[in-house]
mmCIF file of C-alpha atoms in Angstrom:
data_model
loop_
_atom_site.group_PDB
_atom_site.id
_atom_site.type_symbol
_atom_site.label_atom_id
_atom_site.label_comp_id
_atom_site.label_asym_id
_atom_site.label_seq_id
_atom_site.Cartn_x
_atom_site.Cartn_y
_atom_site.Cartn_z
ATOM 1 C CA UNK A 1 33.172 40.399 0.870
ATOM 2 C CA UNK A 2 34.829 41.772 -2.829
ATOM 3 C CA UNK A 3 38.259 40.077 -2.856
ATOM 4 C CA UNK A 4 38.347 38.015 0.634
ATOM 5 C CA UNK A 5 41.315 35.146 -0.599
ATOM 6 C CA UNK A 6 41.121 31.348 -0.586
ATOM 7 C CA UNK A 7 40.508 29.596 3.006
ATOM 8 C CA UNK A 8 43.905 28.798 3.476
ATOM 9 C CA UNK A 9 44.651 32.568 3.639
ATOM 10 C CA UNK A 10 41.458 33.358 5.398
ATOM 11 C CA UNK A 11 38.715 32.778 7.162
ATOM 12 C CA UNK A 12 36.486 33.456 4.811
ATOM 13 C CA UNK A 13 36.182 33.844 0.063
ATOM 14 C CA UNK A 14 35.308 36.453 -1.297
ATOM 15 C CA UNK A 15 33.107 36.352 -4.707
ATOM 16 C CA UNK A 16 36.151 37.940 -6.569
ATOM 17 C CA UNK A 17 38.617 36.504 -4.255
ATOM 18 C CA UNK A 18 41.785 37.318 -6.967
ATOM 19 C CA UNK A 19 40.593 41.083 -7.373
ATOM 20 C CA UNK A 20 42.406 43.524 -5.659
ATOM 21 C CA UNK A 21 41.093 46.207 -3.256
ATOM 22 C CA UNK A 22 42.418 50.113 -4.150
ATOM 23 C CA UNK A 23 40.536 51.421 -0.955
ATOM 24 C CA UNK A 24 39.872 55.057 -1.337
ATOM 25 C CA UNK A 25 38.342 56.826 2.078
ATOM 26 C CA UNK A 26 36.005 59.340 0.895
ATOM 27 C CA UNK A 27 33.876 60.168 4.348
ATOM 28 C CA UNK A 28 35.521 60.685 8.271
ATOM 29 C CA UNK A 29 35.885 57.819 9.892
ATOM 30 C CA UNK A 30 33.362 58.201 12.260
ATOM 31 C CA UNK A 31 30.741 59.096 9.570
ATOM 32 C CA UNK A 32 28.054 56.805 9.692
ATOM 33 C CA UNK A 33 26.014 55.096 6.500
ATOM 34 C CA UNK A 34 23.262 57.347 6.618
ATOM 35 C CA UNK A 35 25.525 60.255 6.647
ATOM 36 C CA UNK A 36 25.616 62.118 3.099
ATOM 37 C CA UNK A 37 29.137 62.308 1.352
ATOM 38 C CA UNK A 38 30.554 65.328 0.027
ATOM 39 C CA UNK A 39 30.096 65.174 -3.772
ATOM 40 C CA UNK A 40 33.281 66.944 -4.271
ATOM 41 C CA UNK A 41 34.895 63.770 -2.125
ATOM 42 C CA UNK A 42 33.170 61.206 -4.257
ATOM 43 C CA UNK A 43 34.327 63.076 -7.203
ATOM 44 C CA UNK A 44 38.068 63.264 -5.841
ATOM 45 C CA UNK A 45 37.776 59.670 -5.106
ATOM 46 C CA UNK A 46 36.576 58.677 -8.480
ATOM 47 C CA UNK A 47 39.778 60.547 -9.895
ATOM 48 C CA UNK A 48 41.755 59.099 -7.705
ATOM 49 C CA UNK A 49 40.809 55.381 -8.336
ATOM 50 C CA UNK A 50 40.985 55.790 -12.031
ATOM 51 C CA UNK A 51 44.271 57.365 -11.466
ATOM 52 C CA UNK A 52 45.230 54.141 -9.552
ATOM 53 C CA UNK A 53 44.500 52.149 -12.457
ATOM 54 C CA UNK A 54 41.127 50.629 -11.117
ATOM 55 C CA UNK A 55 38.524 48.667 -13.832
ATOM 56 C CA UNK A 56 36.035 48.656 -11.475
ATOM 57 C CA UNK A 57 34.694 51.451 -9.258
ATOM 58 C CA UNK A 58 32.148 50.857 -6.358
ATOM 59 C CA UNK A 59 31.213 54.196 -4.884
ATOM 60 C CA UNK A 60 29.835 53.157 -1.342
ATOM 61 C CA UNK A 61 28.622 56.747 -0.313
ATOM 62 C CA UNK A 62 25.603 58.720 -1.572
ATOM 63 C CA UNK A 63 25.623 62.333 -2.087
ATOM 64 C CA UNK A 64 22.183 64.024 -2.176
ATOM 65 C CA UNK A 65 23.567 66.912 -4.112
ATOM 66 C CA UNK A 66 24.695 66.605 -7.514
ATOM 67 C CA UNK A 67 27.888 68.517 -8.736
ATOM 68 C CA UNK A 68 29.723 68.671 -12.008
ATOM 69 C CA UNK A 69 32.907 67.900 -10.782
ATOM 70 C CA UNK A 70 31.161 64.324 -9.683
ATOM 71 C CA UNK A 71 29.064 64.319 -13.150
ATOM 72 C CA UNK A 72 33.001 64.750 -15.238
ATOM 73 C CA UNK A 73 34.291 62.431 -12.896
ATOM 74 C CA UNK A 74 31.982 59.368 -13.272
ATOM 75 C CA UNK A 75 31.610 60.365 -17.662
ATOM 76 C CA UNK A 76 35.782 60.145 -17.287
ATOM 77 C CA UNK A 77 35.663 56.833 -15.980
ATOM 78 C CA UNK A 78 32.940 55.515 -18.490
ATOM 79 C CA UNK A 79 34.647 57.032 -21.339
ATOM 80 C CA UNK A 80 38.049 54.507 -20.302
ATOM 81 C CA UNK A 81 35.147 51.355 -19.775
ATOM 82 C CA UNK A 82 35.493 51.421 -16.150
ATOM 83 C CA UNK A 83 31.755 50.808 -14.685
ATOM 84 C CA UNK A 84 30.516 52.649 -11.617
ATOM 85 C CA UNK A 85 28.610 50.966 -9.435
ATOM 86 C CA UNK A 86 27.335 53.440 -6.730
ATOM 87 C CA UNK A 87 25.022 52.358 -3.476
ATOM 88 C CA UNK A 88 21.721 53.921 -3.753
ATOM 89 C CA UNK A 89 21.957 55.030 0.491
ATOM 90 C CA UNK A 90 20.175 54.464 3.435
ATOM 91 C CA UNK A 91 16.884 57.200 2.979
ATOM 92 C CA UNK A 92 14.409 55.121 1.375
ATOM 93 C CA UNK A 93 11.988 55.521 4.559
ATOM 94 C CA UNK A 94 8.850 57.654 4.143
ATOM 95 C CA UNK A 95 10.149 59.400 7.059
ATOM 96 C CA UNK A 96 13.485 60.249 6.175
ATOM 97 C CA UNK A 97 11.794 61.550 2.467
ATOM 98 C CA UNK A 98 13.514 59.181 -0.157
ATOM 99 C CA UNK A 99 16.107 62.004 -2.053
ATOM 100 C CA UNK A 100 17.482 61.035 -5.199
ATOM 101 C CA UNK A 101 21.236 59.533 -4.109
ATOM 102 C CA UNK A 102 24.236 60.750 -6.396
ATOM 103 C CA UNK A 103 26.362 58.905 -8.216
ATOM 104 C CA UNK A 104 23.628 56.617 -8.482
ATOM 105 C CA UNK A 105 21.347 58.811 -10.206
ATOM 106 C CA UNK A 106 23.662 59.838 -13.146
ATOM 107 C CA UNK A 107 22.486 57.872 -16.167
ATOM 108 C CA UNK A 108 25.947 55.665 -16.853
ATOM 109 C CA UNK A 109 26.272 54.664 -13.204
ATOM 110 C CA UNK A 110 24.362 51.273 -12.125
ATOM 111 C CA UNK A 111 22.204 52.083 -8.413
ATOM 112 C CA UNK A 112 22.322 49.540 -6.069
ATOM 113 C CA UNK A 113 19.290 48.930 -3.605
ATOM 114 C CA UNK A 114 19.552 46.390 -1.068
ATOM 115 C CA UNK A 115 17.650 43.497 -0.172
ATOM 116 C CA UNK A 116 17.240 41.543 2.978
ATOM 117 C CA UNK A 117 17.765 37.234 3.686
ATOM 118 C CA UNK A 118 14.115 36.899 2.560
ATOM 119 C CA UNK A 119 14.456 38.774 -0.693
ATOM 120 C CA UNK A 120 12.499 41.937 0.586
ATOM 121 C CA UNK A 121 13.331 45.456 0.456
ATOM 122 C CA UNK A 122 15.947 46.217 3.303
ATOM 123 C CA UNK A 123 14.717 48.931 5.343
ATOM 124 C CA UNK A 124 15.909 52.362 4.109
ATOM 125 C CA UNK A 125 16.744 51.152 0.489
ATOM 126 C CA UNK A 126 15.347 53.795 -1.594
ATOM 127 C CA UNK A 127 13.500 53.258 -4.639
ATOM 128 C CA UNK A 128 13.300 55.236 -8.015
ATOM 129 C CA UNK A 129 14.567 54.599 -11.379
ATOM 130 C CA UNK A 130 18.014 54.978 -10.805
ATOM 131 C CA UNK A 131 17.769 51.774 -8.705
ATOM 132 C CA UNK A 132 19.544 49.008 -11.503
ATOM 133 C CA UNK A 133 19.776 46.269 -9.847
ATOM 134 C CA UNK A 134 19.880 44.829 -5.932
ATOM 135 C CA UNK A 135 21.792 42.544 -3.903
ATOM 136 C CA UNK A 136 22.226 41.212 0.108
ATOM 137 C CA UNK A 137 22.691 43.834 2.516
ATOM 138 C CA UNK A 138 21.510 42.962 5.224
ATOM 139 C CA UNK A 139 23.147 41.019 7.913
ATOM 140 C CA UNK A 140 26.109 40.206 5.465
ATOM 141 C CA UNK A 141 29.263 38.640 7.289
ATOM 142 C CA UNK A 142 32.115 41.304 6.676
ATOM 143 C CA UNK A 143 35.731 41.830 8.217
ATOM 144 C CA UNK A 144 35.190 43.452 11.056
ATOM 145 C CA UNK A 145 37.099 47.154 10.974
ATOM 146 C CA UNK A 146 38.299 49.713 13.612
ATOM 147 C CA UNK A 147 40.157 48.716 16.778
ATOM 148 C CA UNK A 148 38.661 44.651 16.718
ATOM 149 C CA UNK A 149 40.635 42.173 15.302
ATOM 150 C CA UNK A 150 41.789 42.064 11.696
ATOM 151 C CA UNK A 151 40.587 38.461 10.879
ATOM 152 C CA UNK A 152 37.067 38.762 13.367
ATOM 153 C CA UNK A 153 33.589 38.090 11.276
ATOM 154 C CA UNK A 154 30.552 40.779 12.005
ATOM 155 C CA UNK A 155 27.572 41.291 10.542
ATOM 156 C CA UNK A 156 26.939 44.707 8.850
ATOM 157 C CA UNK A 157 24.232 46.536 6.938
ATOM 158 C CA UNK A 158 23.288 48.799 4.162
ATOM 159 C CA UNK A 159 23.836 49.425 0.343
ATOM 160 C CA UNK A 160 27.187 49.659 0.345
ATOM 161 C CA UNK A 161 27.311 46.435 0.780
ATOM 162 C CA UNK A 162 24.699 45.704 -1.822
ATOM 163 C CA UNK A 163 26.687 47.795 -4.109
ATOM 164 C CA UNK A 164 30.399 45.560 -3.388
ATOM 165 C CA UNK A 165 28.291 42.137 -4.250
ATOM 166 C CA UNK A 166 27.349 43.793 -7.839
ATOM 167 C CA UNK A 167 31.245 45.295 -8.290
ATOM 168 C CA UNK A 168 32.644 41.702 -7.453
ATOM 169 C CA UNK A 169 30.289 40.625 -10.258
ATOM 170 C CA UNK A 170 31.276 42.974 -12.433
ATOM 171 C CA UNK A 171 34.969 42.230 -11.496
ATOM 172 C CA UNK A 172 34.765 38.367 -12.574
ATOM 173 C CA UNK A 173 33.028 39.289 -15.896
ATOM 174 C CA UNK A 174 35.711 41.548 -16.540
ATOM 175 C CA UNK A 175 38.038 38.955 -15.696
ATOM 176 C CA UNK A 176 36.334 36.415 -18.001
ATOM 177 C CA UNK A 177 35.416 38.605 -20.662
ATOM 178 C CA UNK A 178 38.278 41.463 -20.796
ATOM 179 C CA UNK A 179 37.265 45.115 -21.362
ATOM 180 C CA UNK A 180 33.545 46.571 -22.419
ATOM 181 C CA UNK A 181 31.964 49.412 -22.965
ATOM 182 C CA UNK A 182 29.681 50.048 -19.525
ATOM 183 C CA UNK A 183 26.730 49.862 -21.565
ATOM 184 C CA UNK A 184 27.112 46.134 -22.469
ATOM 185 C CA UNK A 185 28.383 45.168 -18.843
ATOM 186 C CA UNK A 186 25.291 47.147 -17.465
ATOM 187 C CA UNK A 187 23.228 45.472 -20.131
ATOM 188 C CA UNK A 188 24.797 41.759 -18.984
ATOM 189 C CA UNK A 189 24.232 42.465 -15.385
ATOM 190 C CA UNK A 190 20.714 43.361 -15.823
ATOM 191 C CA UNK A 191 19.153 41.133 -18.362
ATOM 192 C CA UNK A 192 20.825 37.791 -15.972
ATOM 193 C CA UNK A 193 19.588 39.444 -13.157
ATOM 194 C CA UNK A 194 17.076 37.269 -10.657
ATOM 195 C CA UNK A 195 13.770 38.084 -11.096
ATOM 196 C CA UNK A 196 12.017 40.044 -7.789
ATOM 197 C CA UNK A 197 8.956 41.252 -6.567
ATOM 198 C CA UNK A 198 8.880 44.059 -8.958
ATOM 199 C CA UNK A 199 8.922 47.983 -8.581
ATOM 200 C CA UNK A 200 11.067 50.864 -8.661
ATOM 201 C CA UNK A 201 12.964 49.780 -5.351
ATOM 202 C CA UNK A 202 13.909 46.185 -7.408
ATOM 203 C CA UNK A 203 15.451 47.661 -10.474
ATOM 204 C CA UNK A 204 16.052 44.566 -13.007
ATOM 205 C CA UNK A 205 16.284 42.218 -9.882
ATOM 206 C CA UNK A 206 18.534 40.364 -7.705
ATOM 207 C CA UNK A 207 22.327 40.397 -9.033
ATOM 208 C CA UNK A 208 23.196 36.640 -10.318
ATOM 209 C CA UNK A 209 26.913 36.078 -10.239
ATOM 210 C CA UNK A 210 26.534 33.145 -11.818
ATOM 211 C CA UNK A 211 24.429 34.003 -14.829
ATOM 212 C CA UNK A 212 26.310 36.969 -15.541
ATOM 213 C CA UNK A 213 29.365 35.827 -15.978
ATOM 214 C CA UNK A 214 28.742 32.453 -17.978
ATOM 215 C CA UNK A 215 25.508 34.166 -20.124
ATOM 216 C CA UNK A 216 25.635 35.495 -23.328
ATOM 217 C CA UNK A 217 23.456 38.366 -24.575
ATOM 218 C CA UNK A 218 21.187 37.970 -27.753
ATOM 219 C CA UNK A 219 21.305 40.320 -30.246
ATOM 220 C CA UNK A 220 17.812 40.946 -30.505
ATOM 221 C CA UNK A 221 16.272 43.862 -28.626
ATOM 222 C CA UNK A 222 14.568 42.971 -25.102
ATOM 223 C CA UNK A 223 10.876 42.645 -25.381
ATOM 224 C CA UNK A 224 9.144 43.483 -22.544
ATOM 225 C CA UNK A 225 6.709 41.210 -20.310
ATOM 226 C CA UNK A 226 3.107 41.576 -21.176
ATOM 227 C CA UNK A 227 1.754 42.953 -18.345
ATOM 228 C CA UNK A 228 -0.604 41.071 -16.231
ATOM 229 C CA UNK A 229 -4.334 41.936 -14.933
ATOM 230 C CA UNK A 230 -4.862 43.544 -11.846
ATOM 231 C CA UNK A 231 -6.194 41.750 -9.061
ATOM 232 C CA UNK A 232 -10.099 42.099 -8.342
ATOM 233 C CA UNK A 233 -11.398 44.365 -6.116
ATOM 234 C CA UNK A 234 -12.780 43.456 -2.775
ATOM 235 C CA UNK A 235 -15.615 41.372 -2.786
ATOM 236 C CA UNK A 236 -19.118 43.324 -3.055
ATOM 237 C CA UNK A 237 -22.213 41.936 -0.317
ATOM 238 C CA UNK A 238 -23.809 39.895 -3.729
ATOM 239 C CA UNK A 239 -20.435 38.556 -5.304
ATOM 240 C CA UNK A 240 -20.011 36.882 -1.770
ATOM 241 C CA UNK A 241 -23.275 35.690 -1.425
ATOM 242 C CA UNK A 242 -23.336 33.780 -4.665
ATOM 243 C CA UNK A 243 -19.427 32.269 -3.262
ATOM 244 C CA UNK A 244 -21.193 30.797 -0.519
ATOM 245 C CA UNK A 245 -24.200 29.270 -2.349
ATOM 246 C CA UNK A 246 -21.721 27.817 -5.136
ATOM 247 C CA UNK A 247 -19.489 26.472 -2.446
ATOM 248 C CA UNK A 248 -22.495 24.966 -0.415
ATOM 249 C CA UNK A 249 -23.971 22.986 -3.459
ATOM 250 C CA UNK A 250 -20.279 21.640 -4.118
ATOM 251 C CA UNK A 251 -20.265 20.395 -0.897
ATOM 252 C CA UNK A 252 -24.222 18.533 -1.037
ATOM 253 C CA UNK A 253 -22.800 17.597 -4.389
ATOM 254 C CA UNK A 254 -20.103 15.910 -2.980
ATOM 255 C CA UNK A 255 -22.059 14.106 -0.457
ATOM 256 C CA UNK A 256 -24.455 12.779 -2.719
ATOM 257 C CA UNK A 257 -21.527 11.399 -5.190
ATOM 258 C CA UNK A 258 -19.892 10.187 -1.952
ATOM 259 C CA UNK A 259 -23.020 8.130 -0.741
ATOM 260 C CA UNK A 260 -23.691 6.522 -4.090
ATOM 261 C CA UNK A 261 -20.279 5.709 -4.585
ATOM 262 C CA UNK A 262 -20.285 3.950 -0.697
ATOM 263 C CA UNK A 263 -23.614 2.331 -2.002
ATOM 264 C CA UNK A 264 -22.499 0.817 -4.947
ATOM 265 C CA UNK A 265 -19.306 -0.418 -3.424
ATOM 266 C CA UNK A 266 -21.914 -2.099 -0.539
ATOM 267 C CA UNK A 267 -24.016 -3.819 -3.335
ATOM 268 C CA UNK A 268 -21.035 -5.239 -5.190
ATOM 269 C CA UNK A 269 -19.269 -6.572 -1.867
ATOM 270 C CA UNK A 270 -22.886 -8.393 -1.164
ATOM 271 C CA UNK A 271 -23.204 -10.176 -4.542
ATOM 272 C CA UNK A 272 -19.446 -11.212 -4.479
ATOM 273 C CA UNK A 273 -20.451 -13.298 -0.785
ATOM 274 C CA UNK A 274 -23.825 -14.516 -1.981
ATOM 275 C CA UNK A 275 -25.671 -11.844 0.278
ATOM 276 C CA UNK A 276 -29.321 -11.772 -1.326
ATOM 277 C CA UNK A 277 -31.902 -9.687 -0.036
ATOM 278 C CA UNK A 278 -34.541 -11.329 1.644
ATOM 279 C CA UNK A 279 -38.226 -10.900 4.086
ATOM 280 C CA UNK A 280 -38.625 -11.610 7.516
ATOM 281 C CA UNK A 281 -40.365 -14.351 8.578
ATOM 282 C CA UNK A 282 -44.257 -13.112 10.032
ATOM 283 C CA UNK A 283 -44.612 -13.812 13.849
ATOM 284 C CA UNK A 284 -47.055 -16.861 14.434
ATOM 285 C CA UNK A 285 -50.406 -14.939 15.403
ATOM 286 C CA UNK A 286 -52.466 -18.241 17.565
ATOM 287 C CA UNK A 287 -50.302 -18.230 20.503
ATOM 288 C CA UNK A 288 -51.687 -17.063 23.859
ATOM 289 C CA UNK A 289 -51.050 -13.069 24.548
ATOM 290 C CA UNK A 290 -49.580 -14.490 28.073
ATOM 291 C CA UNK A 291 -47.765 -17.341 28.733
ATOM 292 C CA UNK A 292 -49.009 -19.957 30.881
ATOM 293 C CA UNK A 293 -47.827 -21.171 34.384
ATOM 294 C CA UNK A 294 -44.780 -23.978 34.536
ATOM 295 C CA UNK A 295 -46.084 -27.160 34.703
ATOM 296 C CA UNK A 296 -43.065 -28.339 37.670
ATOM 297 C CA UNK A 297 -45.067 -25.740 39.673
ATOM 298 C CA UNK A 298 -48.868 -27.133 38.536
ATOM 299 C CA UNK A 299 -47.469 -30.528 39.718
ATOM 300 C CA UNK A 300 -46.330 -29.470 43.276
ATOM 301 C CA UNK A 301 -49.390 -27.860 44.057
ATOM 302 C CA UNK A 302 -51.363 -30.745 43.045
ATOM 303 C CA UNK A 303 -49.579 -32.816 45.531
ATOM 304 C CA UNK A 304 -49.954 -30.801 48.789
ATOM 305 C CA UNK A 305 -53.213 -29.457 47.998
#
């Protein structure tokens, strides 16, 4: 959702929800999101939009062919400091061979990947430097289109949508901050990105509506993140013997210090109740080995015998 209004127009907001949409239909309408675009189209588009008096263009189709109508189209639209934001497409699978997605690819456009509800990579988001930044796109409630109803919630996929989350942003900082060049609004969406897991398919990290718009850049050249050590190797036959042995004295050592500690505790408990230690008394050794008969039975036999 770019420019969804208020609830009481709506079922749902929008993040930009006072931006308005110039919708420009640059694939059939049948053509799925895997389908390439045409780049003449997404050049025509591009025109078009500009034309239309747009600040913001989100290019929602990838072209895997590069043309220099598309190339004078997007450098038009940067030279008036109207960013680009193009999705990065749906071929990021081993299978399907990862091509290198166009607008996204041009150096003054900012490539949006897509990212699922638990922050991972969303299957089919390509990776590659041209990959700026990424945002939700999967599952993400939308306005359902075609022949359902105008106002009915469903649940769509891919990095177009990714690619309207990061135009919305760029929308509201536009709003708040008036015109840039694309540089600096590329440069504010970036540096107040989320950090992620890292790689090629992250870019600078999850788009941060927030943070973009009420940030401020420094002046200072970034400095980049000393890198950190790689993790060791897997464990080698000797390196996990000695684990065990150091782990099994920790544990006797633990024991030990347990059972003194218990001991101590014992010994003070006895001396607070007057508990002394003390010998048994020796067994008296002069009485007989077996004892002798009762003396009510001596007595009876003595009188009938």
């Amino acid at each position: 959702m770019i420019a969804a209004g208020p609830p009481d127009t709506g079922p749902v907001t929008g993040l930009a929800p006072r931006a308005t949409i110039l919708p420009v239909r640059v694939v059939g309408e049948n053509a799925a999101s895997r389908d390439p675009a045409d780049p003449a189209d997404l050049a025509r588009g591009v025109d078009l939009a500009l034309r239309g008096g747009a600040e913001v263009i989100v290019v929602a189709a990838a072209s895997y062919r590069d043309s220099p109508s598309l190339r004078a189209a997007v450098a038009a639209a940067v030279a008036r400091d109207v960013p680009v934001i193009a999705a990065a497409g749906e071929l990021g699978a081993d299978r399907d061979g990862n091509p290198t997605p166009y607008p996204a690819a041009h150096p003054d456009v900012i490539g949006v990947g897509a990212i699922d509800r638990d922050g991972r990579i969303a299957p089919g988001s390509p990776h590659g430097d041209y990959v700026d930044l990424v945002a939700p796109g999967v599952a993400v409630p939308t306005l359902q289109g075609g022949d359902g109803p105008a106002d009915a919630l469903a649940e769509a996929d891919g990095t177009a949508l990714a690619a309207g989350y990061v135009g919305a942003t760029a929308a509201l900082i536009r709003n708040r901050h008036g015109r840039m060049p694309v540089a600096r609004l590329t440069r504010l969406l970036t540096a107040s990105a989320s950090p992620a897991a890292g790689g090629d398919a992250f870019g600078a990290g999850v788009v941060n509506p927030y943070a973009a718009v009420t940030g401020r850049l420094a002046e200072q050249p970034a400095r980049a993140l000393p890198a950190l050590p790689a993790p060791p190797a897997d464990r080698t036959g000797a390196q996990h013997r000695r684990r065990v042995a150091a782990c099994a004295a920790t544990a006797v050592a633990a024991v030990a210090v347990g059972a003194v500690l218990l001991a101590a505790a014992a010994l003070r408990r006895s001396r607070r109740q007057g508990w002394r230690p003390v010998l048994a008394a020796r067994l008296p050794t002069d009485e007989p080995v077996e004892p002798g008969p009762p003396v009510m039975l001596l007595e009876q036999l003595d009188r009938f015998g």
